[in-house]
Amino acid sequence: MVILYIDMDYFFAACEQLKNPELKGKVVVIGTNKEDNKMKGVVQTANYEARKYGIKSGIPTKDAYKLYKDLVYLEADEPYYEKTSKTIMDMLKGYGFPVEQESIDEAALDLGDVGYEKGIGIGKEIKKRINNETNLPCTVGISFGKTFAKMACESSKPDGFGIVTENEITDFLKTKPVKALPGIGPKTEEKLKILRINTIGDLSDSDPLLLKEKLGIVGIELYNLSNGIDKSKVVEFEEVLSIGRERTLNEETTDVTVIKNMISELSKEVFEESAKKNFWFKDVGIKVRYADFTQATKSKTLNHYSSSEEEIERIGAVLIKELMNKNNKKIRKVGVRISSLMKGNSQKRLIV
Ligand code: DCP
Ligand code: CA
């Protein structure tokens, strides 16, 4: 089996540099907040010039300024990045192989049993086409499993092309730190450190039963990966339009606290499902059914994609208050739904 993994380089920042070529060579940071409120936001990505100063995804924007005071700050223009992402994903789907979109700027292609030689040819052509048709840089990884293809890609960034075959996998893995395995977050890293497991080589020499005891089933998956066994598959993504949950209350009520508690319970369930499926959302809606069987709905569209449980709950609470202020009818059923979904960033879905 040959898997291709494609990941765009410094994606949001590269899109901005395409829009405004004068940004090239400068230290560019893309953040969540508008210019006038930027010190309260976080960095979504930074170009490689900025990364030299330690600026990276997830750090507060004010810290980025401490690392490099003359940086160029831009608020994320997500509709533009989504359009670019769609162009790339459509191009990839055009090859006729199964495609799994992993995030806004990453995808895996299952080339089946074409062999490495042909796989490399297809990979190089795809890289060239992305560069020609979008003018954006990307990195391609090739291996015999999805996780290893992603790692081959990651270790060849930026603007690279990495191949790791069955014969090369042991050497490729053994000296890397455990956190190079997709799925290992800071908490797992810490647990492994206590067991004196620092490199993937250490992991492959460890006791799988001990790993299972400390990390659960994930421990076995990590043990397999560290030994060059990659069972991850390319799964084509079927379209999911929304995720919702509704529930009938124990008794009909106008009690705000009872309703709010139900909203927060449903928000948690909706969030958990979205996290499991790696979706971010832009719309949050609620529905109530009254004792007289009439119903009302209310929703809010965010100006960004979110993956926050707190955000679903907070918006749900605001919307229900608005509905309850309108009339004082008894409520018998409540629902919470998120829609306008997008595959989230895979790095954010860490196994902790
Ligand atoms: N992103 C975000 N918040 C994060 C991480 C990423 O909004 N915490 C966005 C901005 C990125 C895009 O997702 O441009 C893709 O994420 P990647 O992790 O693939 O990072 P980049 O493409 O920016 O850089 P790299 O070249 O390392 O892939
Ligand atoms: Ca990327």
GROMACS .gro file of C-alpha atoms and ligand atoms in nm:
model
  381
    1MET     CA    1   0.000   0.000   0.000
    2VAL     CA    2   0.124   0.349  -0.084
    3ILE     CA    3  -0.018   0.651   0.096
    4LEU     CA    4   0.048   1.010  -0.004
    5TYR     CA    5   0.015   1.284   0.255
    6ILE     CA    6  -0.008   1.646   0.150
    7ASP     CA    7   0.026   1.936   0.394
    8MET     CA    8   0.036   2.301   0.288
    9ASP     CA    9   0.322   2.504   0.438
   10TYR     CA   10   0.242   2.789   0.685
   11PHE     CA   11  -0.099   2.783   0.518
   12PHE     CA   12  -0.284   3.097   0.639
   13ALA     CA   13   0.034   3.304   0.619
   14ALA     CA   14   0.118   3.171   0.271
   15CYS     CA   15  -0.234   3.266   0.154
   16GLU     CA   16  -0.181   3.618   0.287
   17GLN     CA   17   0.156   3.644   0.112
   18LEU     CA   18  -0.016   3.544  -0.208
   19LYS     CA   19  -0.272   3.822  -0.164
   20ASN     CA   20  -0.001   4.074  -0.084
   21PRO     CA   21   0.343   3.977  -0.220
   22GLU     CA   22   0.505   4.267  -0.032
   23LEU     CA   23   0.474   4.054   0.282
   24LYS     CA   24   0.730   3.805   0.148
   25GLY     CA   25   1.047   3.801   0.358
   26LYS     CA   26   0.877   3.983   0.645
   27VAL     CA   27   0.783   3.836   0.981
   28VAL     CA   28   0.410   3.761   0.934
   29VAL     CA   29   0.172   3.648   1.205
   30ILE     CA   30  -0.194   3.554   1.154
   31GLY     CA   31  -0.410   3.586   1.462
   32THR     CA   32  -0.763   3.536   1.582
   33ASN     CA   33  -0.850   3.895   1.670
   34LYS     CA   34  -0.900   4.220   1.482
   35GLU     CA   35  -0.605   4.464   1.468
   36ASP     CA   36  -0.748   4.691   1.739
   37ASN     CA   37  -0.794   4.402   1.980
   38LYS     CA   38  -0.502   4.186   1.873
   39MET     CA   39  -0.323   4.172   2.210
   40LYS     CA   40  -0.610   3.961   2.342
   41GLY     CA   41  -0.587   3.703   2.064
   42VAL     CA   42  -0.376   3.399   1.985
   43VAL     CA   43  -0.146   3.321   1.696
   44GLN     CA   44  -0.306   3.087   1.442
   45THR     CA   45   0.005   3.054   1.233
   46ALA     CA   46   0.324   3.237   1.142
   47ASN     CA   47   0.548   3.222   0.837
   48TYR     CA   48   0.891   3.061   0.862
   49GLU     CA   49   1.063   3.397   0.909
   50ALA     CA   50   0.853   3.440   1.225
   51ARG     CA   51   0.912   3.083   1.341
   52LYS     CA   52   1.287   3.160   1.357
   53TYR     CA   53   1.201   3.386   1.651
   54GLY     CA   54   0.997   3.116   1.822
   55ILE     CA   55   0.657   3.248   1.710
   56LYS     CA   56   0.416   2.958   1.651
   57SER     CA   57   0.049   2.850   1.648
   58GLY     CA   58  -0.130   2.871   1.979
   59ILE     CA   59   0.083   3.128   2.162
   60PRO     CA   60  -0.078   3.457   2.275
   61THR     CA   61  -0.031   3.737   2.021
   62LYS     CA   62   0.116   3.959   2.290
   63ASP     CA   63   0.393   3.701   2.339
   64ALA     CA   64   0.463   3.705   1.966
   65TYR     CA   65   0.527   4.080   1.994
   66LYS     CA   66   0.771   4.013   2.278
   67LEU     CA   67   0.959   3.772   2.052
   68TYR     CA   68   0.968   4.015   1.756
   69LYS     CA   69   0.827   4.363   1.799
   70ASP     CA   70   0.818   4.465   1.430
   71LEU     CA   71   0.606   4.176   1.310
   72VAL     CA   72   0.326   4.220   1.056
   73TYR     CA   73  -0.004   4.122   1.220
   74LEU     CA   74  -0.306   4.012   1.016
   75GLU     CA   75  -0.645   3.895   1.126
   76ALA     CA   76  -0.737   3.558   0.974
   77ASP     CA   77  -0.947   3.576   0.656
   78GLU     CA   78  -1.099   3.231   0.684
   79PRO     CA   79  -1.341   3.249   0.387
   80TYR     CA   80  -1.041   3.311   0.162
   81TYR     CA   81  -0.843   3.020   0.309
   82GLU     CA   82  -1.144   2.792   0.276
   83LYS     CA   83  -1.182   2.881  -0.090
   84THR     CA   84  -0.816   2.802  -0.150
   85SER     CA   85  -0.849   2.480   0.048
   86LYS     CA   86  -1.146   2.373  -0.165
   87THR     CA   87  -0.950   2.431  -0.488
   88ILE     CA   88  -0.672   2.208  -0.356
   89MET     CA   89  -0.903   1.936  -0.224
   90ASP     CA   90  -1.104   1.928  -0.549
   91MET     CA   91  -0.782   1.890  -0.743
   92LEU     CA   92  -0.677   1.598  -0.521
   93LYS     CA   93  -1.016   1.428  -0.558
   94GLY     CA   94  -0.975   1.456  -0.935
   95TYR     CA   95  -0.711   1.181  -0.933
   96GLY     CA   96  -0.973   0.920  -0.852
   97PHE     CA   97  -0.799   0.770  -0.549
   98PRO     CA   98  -0.969   0.768  -0.209
   99VAL     CA   99  -0.901   1.103  -0.039
  100GLU     CA  100  -0.935   1.186   0.329
  101GLN     CA  101  -0.927   1.553   0.415
  102GLU     CA  102  -0.753   1.571   0.752
  103SER     CA  103  -0.784   1.945   0.811
  104ILE     CA  104  -0.820   2.267   0.617
  105ASP     CA  105  -0.476   2.219   0.459
  106GLU     CA  106  -0.396   1.848   0.489
  107ALA     CA  107  -0.512   1.540   0.301
  108ALA     CA  108  -0.416   1.176   0.260
  109LEU     CA  109  -0.455   0.978  -0.064
  110ASP     CA  110  -0.461   0.600  -0.078
  111LEU     CA  111  -0.278   0.500  -0.397
  112GLY     CA  112  -0.338   0.129  -0.331
  113ASP     CA  113  -0.076  -0.108  -0.465
  114VAL     CA  114   0.077   0.114  -0.733
  115GLY     CA  115   0.427   0.066  -0.587
  116TYR     CA  116   0.669   0.334  -0.470
  117GLU     CA  117   0.804   0.429  -0.812
  118LYS     CA  118   0.465   0.518  -0.951
  119GLY     CA  119   0.358   0.667  -0.617
  120ILE     CA  120   0.656   0.903  -0.619
  121GLY     CA  121   0.569   1.007  -0.975
  122ILE     CA  122   0.209   1.088  -0.874
  123GLY     CA  123   0.327   1.267  -0.559
  124LYS     CA  124   0.570   1.485  -0.753
  125GLU     CA  125   0.306   1.570  -1.010
  126ILE     CA  126   0.059   1.668  -0.737
  127LYS     CA  127   0.316   1.888  -0.564
  128LYS     CA  128   0.398   2.059  -0.893
  129ARG     CA  129   0.031   2.111  -0.978
  130ILE     CA  130  -0.046   2.263  -0.638
  131ASN     CA  131   0.250   2.500  -0.678
  132ASN     CA  132   0.152   2.590  -1.037
  133GLU     CA  133  -0.220   2.626  -0.986
  134THR     CA  134  -0.232   2.796  -0.647
  135ASN     CA  135   0.118   2.945  -0.618
  136LEU     CA  136   0.138   2.806  -0.266
  137PRO     CA  137   0.410   2.583  -0.121
  138CYS     CA  138   0.333   2.239   0.014
  139THR     CA  139   0.511   1.930   0.140
  140VAL     CA  140   0.435   1.572   0.039
  141GLY     CA  141   0.509   1.256   0.233
  142ILE     CA  142   0.493   0.897   0.108
  143SER     CA  143   0.487   0.579   0.307
  144PHE     CA  144   0.302   0.250   0.351
  145GLY     CA  145   0.063   0.384   0.620
  146LYS     CA  146  -0.121   0.710   0.678
  147THR     CA  147   0.056   0.798   1.004
  148PHE     CA  148   0.400   0.728   0.860
  149ALA     CA  149   0.318   0.927   0.544
  150LYS     CA  150   0.218   1.220   0.767
  151MET     CA  151   0.545   1.187   0.959
  152ALA     CA  152   0.746   1.166   0.635
  153CYS     CA  153   0.571   1.488   0.531
  154GLU     CA  154   0.628   1.662   0.865
  155SER     CA  155   0.999   1.582   0.865
  156SER     CA  156   1.047   1.720   0.513
  157LYS     CA  157   0.887   2.063   0.571
  158PRO     CA  158   0.884   2.322   0.419
  159ASP     CA  159   0.851   2.277   0.041
  160GLY     CA  160   0.974   1.919   0.068
  161PHE     CA  161   0.914   1.565  -0.047
  162GLY     CA  162   0.975   1.276   0.194
  163ILE     CA  163   0.966   0.902   0.137
  164VAL     CA  164   0.985   0.634   0.405
  165THR     CA  165   0.960   0.272   0.291
  166GLU     CA  166   0.919  -0.047   0.495
  167ASN     CA  167   1.298  -0.095   0.490
  168GLU     CA  168   1.366   0.256   0.617
  169ILE     CA  169   1.102   0.288   0.885
  170THR     CA  170   1.305   0.157   1.182
  171ASP     CA  171   1.592   0.401   1.125
  172PHE     CA  172   1.348   0.683   1.049
  173LEU     CA  173   1.167   0.638   1.379
  174LYS     CA  174   1.422   0.531   1.637
  175THR     CA  175   1.598   0.860   1.722
  176LYS     CA  176   1.289   1.082   1.698
  177PRO     CA  177   1.132   1.211   2.022
  178VAL     CA  178   0.803   1.040   2.111
  179LYS     CA  179   0.611   1.362   2.044
  180ALA     CA  180   0.691   1.321   1.672
  181LEU     CA  181   0.422   1.051   1.666
  182PRO     CA  182   0.091   1.215   1.571
  183GLY     CA  183  -0.140   1.184   1.870
  184ILE     CA  184   0.118   1.226   2.143
  185GLY     CA  185   0.032   1.542   2.335
  186PRO     CA  186   0.215   1.696   2.632
  187LYS     CA  187   0.032   1.476   2.886
  188THR     CA  188   0.122   1.148   2.714
  189GLU     CA  189   0.476   1.274   2.662
  190GLU     CA  190   0.503   1.340   3.035
  191LYS     CA  191   0.366   0.995   3.128
  192LEU     CA  192   0.617   0.831   2.896
  193LYS     CA  193   0.900   1.040   3.036
  194ILE     CA  194   0.826   0.903   3.381
  195LEU     CA  195   0.870   0.554   3.232
  196ARG     CA  196   1.206   0.674   3.089
  197ILE     CA  197   1.066   0.658   2.737
  198ASN     CA  198   1.195   0.959   2.546
  199THR     CA  199   1.251   0.843   2.189
  200ILE     CA  200   1.038   0.629   1.961
  201GLY     CA  201   1.320   0.374   1.985
  202ASP     CA  202   1.271   0.364   2.365
  203LEU     CA  203   0.900   0.311   2.302
  204SER     CA  204   0.965   0.015   2.071
  205ASP     CA  205   1.184  -0.148   2.340
  206SER     CA  206   0.927  -0.097   2.615
  207ASP     CA  207   0.675  -0.344   2.756
  208PRO     CA  208   0.343  -0.320   2.568
  209LEU     CA  209   0.149  -0.445   2.870
  210LEU     CA  210   0.291  -0.166   3.082
  211LEU     CA  211   0.199   0.084   2.810
  212LYS     CA  212  -0.155  -0.055   2.804
  213GLU     CA  213  -0.177  -0.024   3.180
  214LYS     CA  214  -0.060   0.340   3.178
  215LEU     CA  215  -0.221   0.468   2.857
  216GLY     CA  216  -0.503   0.229   2.775
  217ILE     CA  217  -0.557   0.106   2.420
  218VAL     CA  218  -0.366   0.408   2.287
  219GLY     CA  219  -0.056   0.255   2.448
  220ILE     CA  220  -0.084  -0.046   2.218
  221GLU     CA  221  -0.136   0.172   1.911
  222LEU     CA  222   0.174   0.371   2.000
  223TYR     CA  223   0.372   0.053   2.063
  224ASN     CA  224   0.273  -0.079   1.719
  225LEU     CA  225   0.367   0.246   1.549
  226SER     CA  226   0.704   0.256   1.726
  227ASN     CA  227   0.768  -0.091   1.582
  228GLY     CA  228   0.688   0.013   1.228
  229ILE     CA  229   0.329  -0.116   1.225
  230ASP     CA  230   0.087   0.145   1.094
  231LYS     CA  231  -0.274   0.034   1.076
  232SER     CA  232  -0.423   0.377   1.004
  233LYS     CA  233  -0.632   0.387   0.691
  234VAL     CA  234  -0.748   0.655   0.452
  235VAL     CA  235  -1.119   0.695   0.521
  236GLU     CA  236  -1.315   0.897   0.271
  237PHE     CA  237  -1.512   1.165   0.444
  238GLU     CA  238  -1.887   1.148   0.412
  239GLU     CA  239  -2.058   1.482   0.441
  240VAL     CA  240  -2.203   1.561   0.782
  241LEU     CA  241  -2.419   1.869   0.781
  242SER     CA  242  -2.483   1.919   1.149
  243ILE     CA  243  -2.456   1.758   1.491
  244GLY     CA  244  -2.745   1.789   1.733
  245ARG     CA  245  -2.893   1.650   2.051
  246GLU     CA  246  -3.236   1.701   2.203
  247ARG     CA  247  -3.401   1.580   2.519
  248THR     CA  248  -3.740   1.590   2.688
  249LEU     CA  249  -3.735   1.735   3.038
  250ASN     CA  250  -3.854   1.533   3.337
  251GLU     CA  251  -4.137   1.778   3.376
  252GLU     CA  252  -4.257   2.079   3.184
  253THR     CA  253  -4.108   2.393   3.329
  254THR     CA  254  -4.036   2.765   3.304
  255ASP     CA  255  -3.741   2.735   3.544
  256VAL     CA  256  -3.438   2.900   3.381
  257THR     CA  257  -3.187   2.702   3.587
  258VAL     CA  258  -3.333   2.367   3.485
  259ILE     CA  259  -3.335   2.468   3.118
  260LYS     CA  260  -2.983   2.608   3.133
  261ASN     CA  261  -2.853   2.291   3.295
  262MET     CA  262  -3.010   2.088   3.017
  263ILE     CA  263  -2.853   2.318   2.755
  264SER     CA  264  -2.510   2.271   2.910
  265GLU     CA  265  -2.552   1.893   2.923
  266LEU     CA  266  -2.657   1.883   2.555
  267SER     CA  267  -2.376   2.124   2.462
  268LYS     CA  268  -2.126   1.887   2.618
  269GLU     CA  269  -2.261   1.592   2.420
  270VAL     CA  270  -2.266   1.786   2.095
  271PHE     CA  271  -1.913   1.906   2.160
  272GLU     CA  272  -1.789   1.555   2.236
  273GLU     CA  273  -1.928   1.422   1.911
  274SER     CA  274  -1.775   1.709   1.713
  275ALA     CA  275  -1.438   1.651   1.880
  276LYS     CA  276  -1.453   1.281   1.807
  277LYS     CA  277  -1.524   1.349   1.440
  278ASN     CA  278  -1.275   1.639   1.433
  279PHE     CA  279  -1.525   1.905   1.325
  280TRP     CA  280  -1.517   2.277   1.389
  281PHE     CA  281  -1.843   2.472   1.368
  282LYS     CA  282  -1.961   2.818   1.278
  283ASP     CA  283  -2.331   2.803   1.373
  284VAL     CA  284  -2.486   2.723   1.708
  285GLY     CA  285  -2.861   2.681   1.739
  286ILE     CA  286  -3.117   2.584   1.999
  287LYS     CA  287  -3.469   2.452   1.972
  288VAL     CA  288  -3.744   2.437   2.230
  289ARG     CA  289  -4.072   2.255   2.219
  290TYR     CA  290  -4.337   2.402   2.443
  291ALA     CA  291  -4.600   2.223   2.646
  292ASP     CA  292  -4.860   2.318   2.382
  293PHE     CA  293  -4.640   2.143   2.119
  294THR     CA  294  -4.550   2.459   1.935
  295GLN     CA  295  -4.179   2.508   1.889
  296ALA     CA  296  -3.924   2.785   1.843
  297THR     CA  297  -3.566   2.793   1.724
  298LYS     CA  298  -3.289   3.048   1.743
  299SER     CA  299  -2.933   3.041   1.613
  300LYS     CA  300  -2.619   3.245   1.595
  301THR     CA  301  -2.343   3.246   1.334
  302LEU     CA  302  -1.992   3.310   1.459
  303ASN     CA  303  -1.743   3.505   1.253
  304HIS     CA  304  -1.492   3.222   1.289
  305TYR     CA  305  -1.485   2.843   1.307
  306SER     CA  306  -1.476   2.726   1.664
  307SER     CA  307  -1.394   2.403   1.842
  308SER     CA  308  -1.482   2.527   2.189
  309GLU     CA  309  -1.727   2.352   2.420
  310GLU     CA  310  -1.754   2.667   2.626
  311GLU     CA  311  -1.865   2.859   2.315
  312ILE     CA  312  -2.155   2.620   2.242
  313GLU     CA  313  -2.270   2.640   2.600
  314ARG     CA  314  -2.234   3.016   2.628
  315ILE     CA  315  -2.423   3.085   2.304
  316GLY     CA  316  -2.685   2.827   2.397
  317ALA     CA  317  -2.741   3.009   2.726
  318VAL     CA  318  -2.777   3.349   2.555
  319LEU     CA  319  -3.019   3.213   2.294
  320ILE     CA  320  -3.240   3.038   2.546
  321LYS     CA  321  -3.260   3.354   2.752
  322GLU     CA  322  -3.377   3.547   2.446
  323LEU     CA  323  -3.642   3.284   2.373
  324MET     CA  324  -3.763   3.268   2.732
  325ASN     CA  325  -3.790   3.645   2.755
  326LYS     CA  326  -4.027   3.641   2.460
  327ASN     CA  327  -4.288   3.426   2.626
  328ASN     CA  328  -4.340   3.245   2.949
  329LYS     CA  329  -4.476   2.921   2.815
  330LYS     CA  330  -4.378   2.595   2.978
  331ILE     CA  331  -4.101   2.408   2.797
  332ARG     CA  332  -4.102   2.031   2.756
  333LYS     CA  333  -3.809   1.962   2.525
  334VAL     CA  334  -3.476   2.132   2.448
  335GLY     CA  335  -3.225   2.082   2.167
  336VAL     CA  336  -2.876   2.208   2.081
  337ARG     CA  337  -2.726   2.185   1.733
  338ILE     CA  338  -2.405   2.297   1.564
  339SER     CA  339  -2.381   2.337   1.187
  340SER     CA  340  -2.163   2.488   0.910
  341LEU     CA  341  -1.904   2.227   0.993
  342MET     CA  342  -1.547   2.203   0.874
  343LYS     CA  343  -1.281   1.942   0.942
  344GLY     CA  344  -1.069   2.084   1.220
  345ASN     CA  345  -0.697   2.103   1.255
  346SER     CA  346  -0.571   1.752   1.322
  347GLN     CA  347  -0.287   1.872   1.543
  348LYS     CA  348  -0.539   2.012   1.782
  349ARG     CA  349  -0.696   1.673   1.840
  350LEU     CA  350  -0.429   1.534   2.062
  351ILE     CA  351  -0.459   1.216   2.260
  352VAL     CA  352  -0.374   1.346   2.602
  353DCP     N1  353  -0.437   2.683   1.268
  353DCP     C1  354  -0.511   2.752   1.364
  353DCP     N2  355  -0.489   2.731   1.497
  353DCP     C2  356  -0.393   2.643   1.538
  353DCP     C3  357  -0.318   2.571   1.442
  353DCP     C4  358  -0.343   2.595   1.307
  353DCP     O1  359  -0.597   2.832   1.327
  353DCP     N3  360  -0.370   2.624   1.668
  353DCP     C5  361  -0.462   2.711   1.125
  353DCP     C6  362  -0.355   2.805   1.071
  353DCP     C7  363  -0.266   2.719   0.985
  353DCP     C8  364  -0.361   2.608   0.940
  353DCP     O2  365  -0.455   2.591   1.047
  353DCP     O3  366  -0.210   2.792   0.877
  353DCP     C9  367  -0.290   2.478   0.915
  353DCP     O4  368  -0.228   2.430   1.034
  353DCP     P1  369  -0.089   2.357   1.032
  353DCP     O5  370  -0.069   2.298   1.166
  353DCP     O6  371  -0.080   2.266   0.914
  353DCP     O7  372   0.017   2.474   1.022
  353DCP     P2  373   0.070   2.560   0.901
  353DCP     O8  374   0.014   2.517   0.771
  353DCP     O9  375   0.049   2.704   0.934
  353DCP    O10  376   0.227   2.532   0.908
  353DCP     P3  377   0.311   2.405   0.862
  353DCP    O11  378   0.399   2.454   0.751
  353DCP    O12  379   0.390   2.366   0.983
  353DCP    O13  380   0.216   2.299   0.817
  354CA      CA  381   0.008   2.298   0.712
   0.00000   0.00000   0.00000
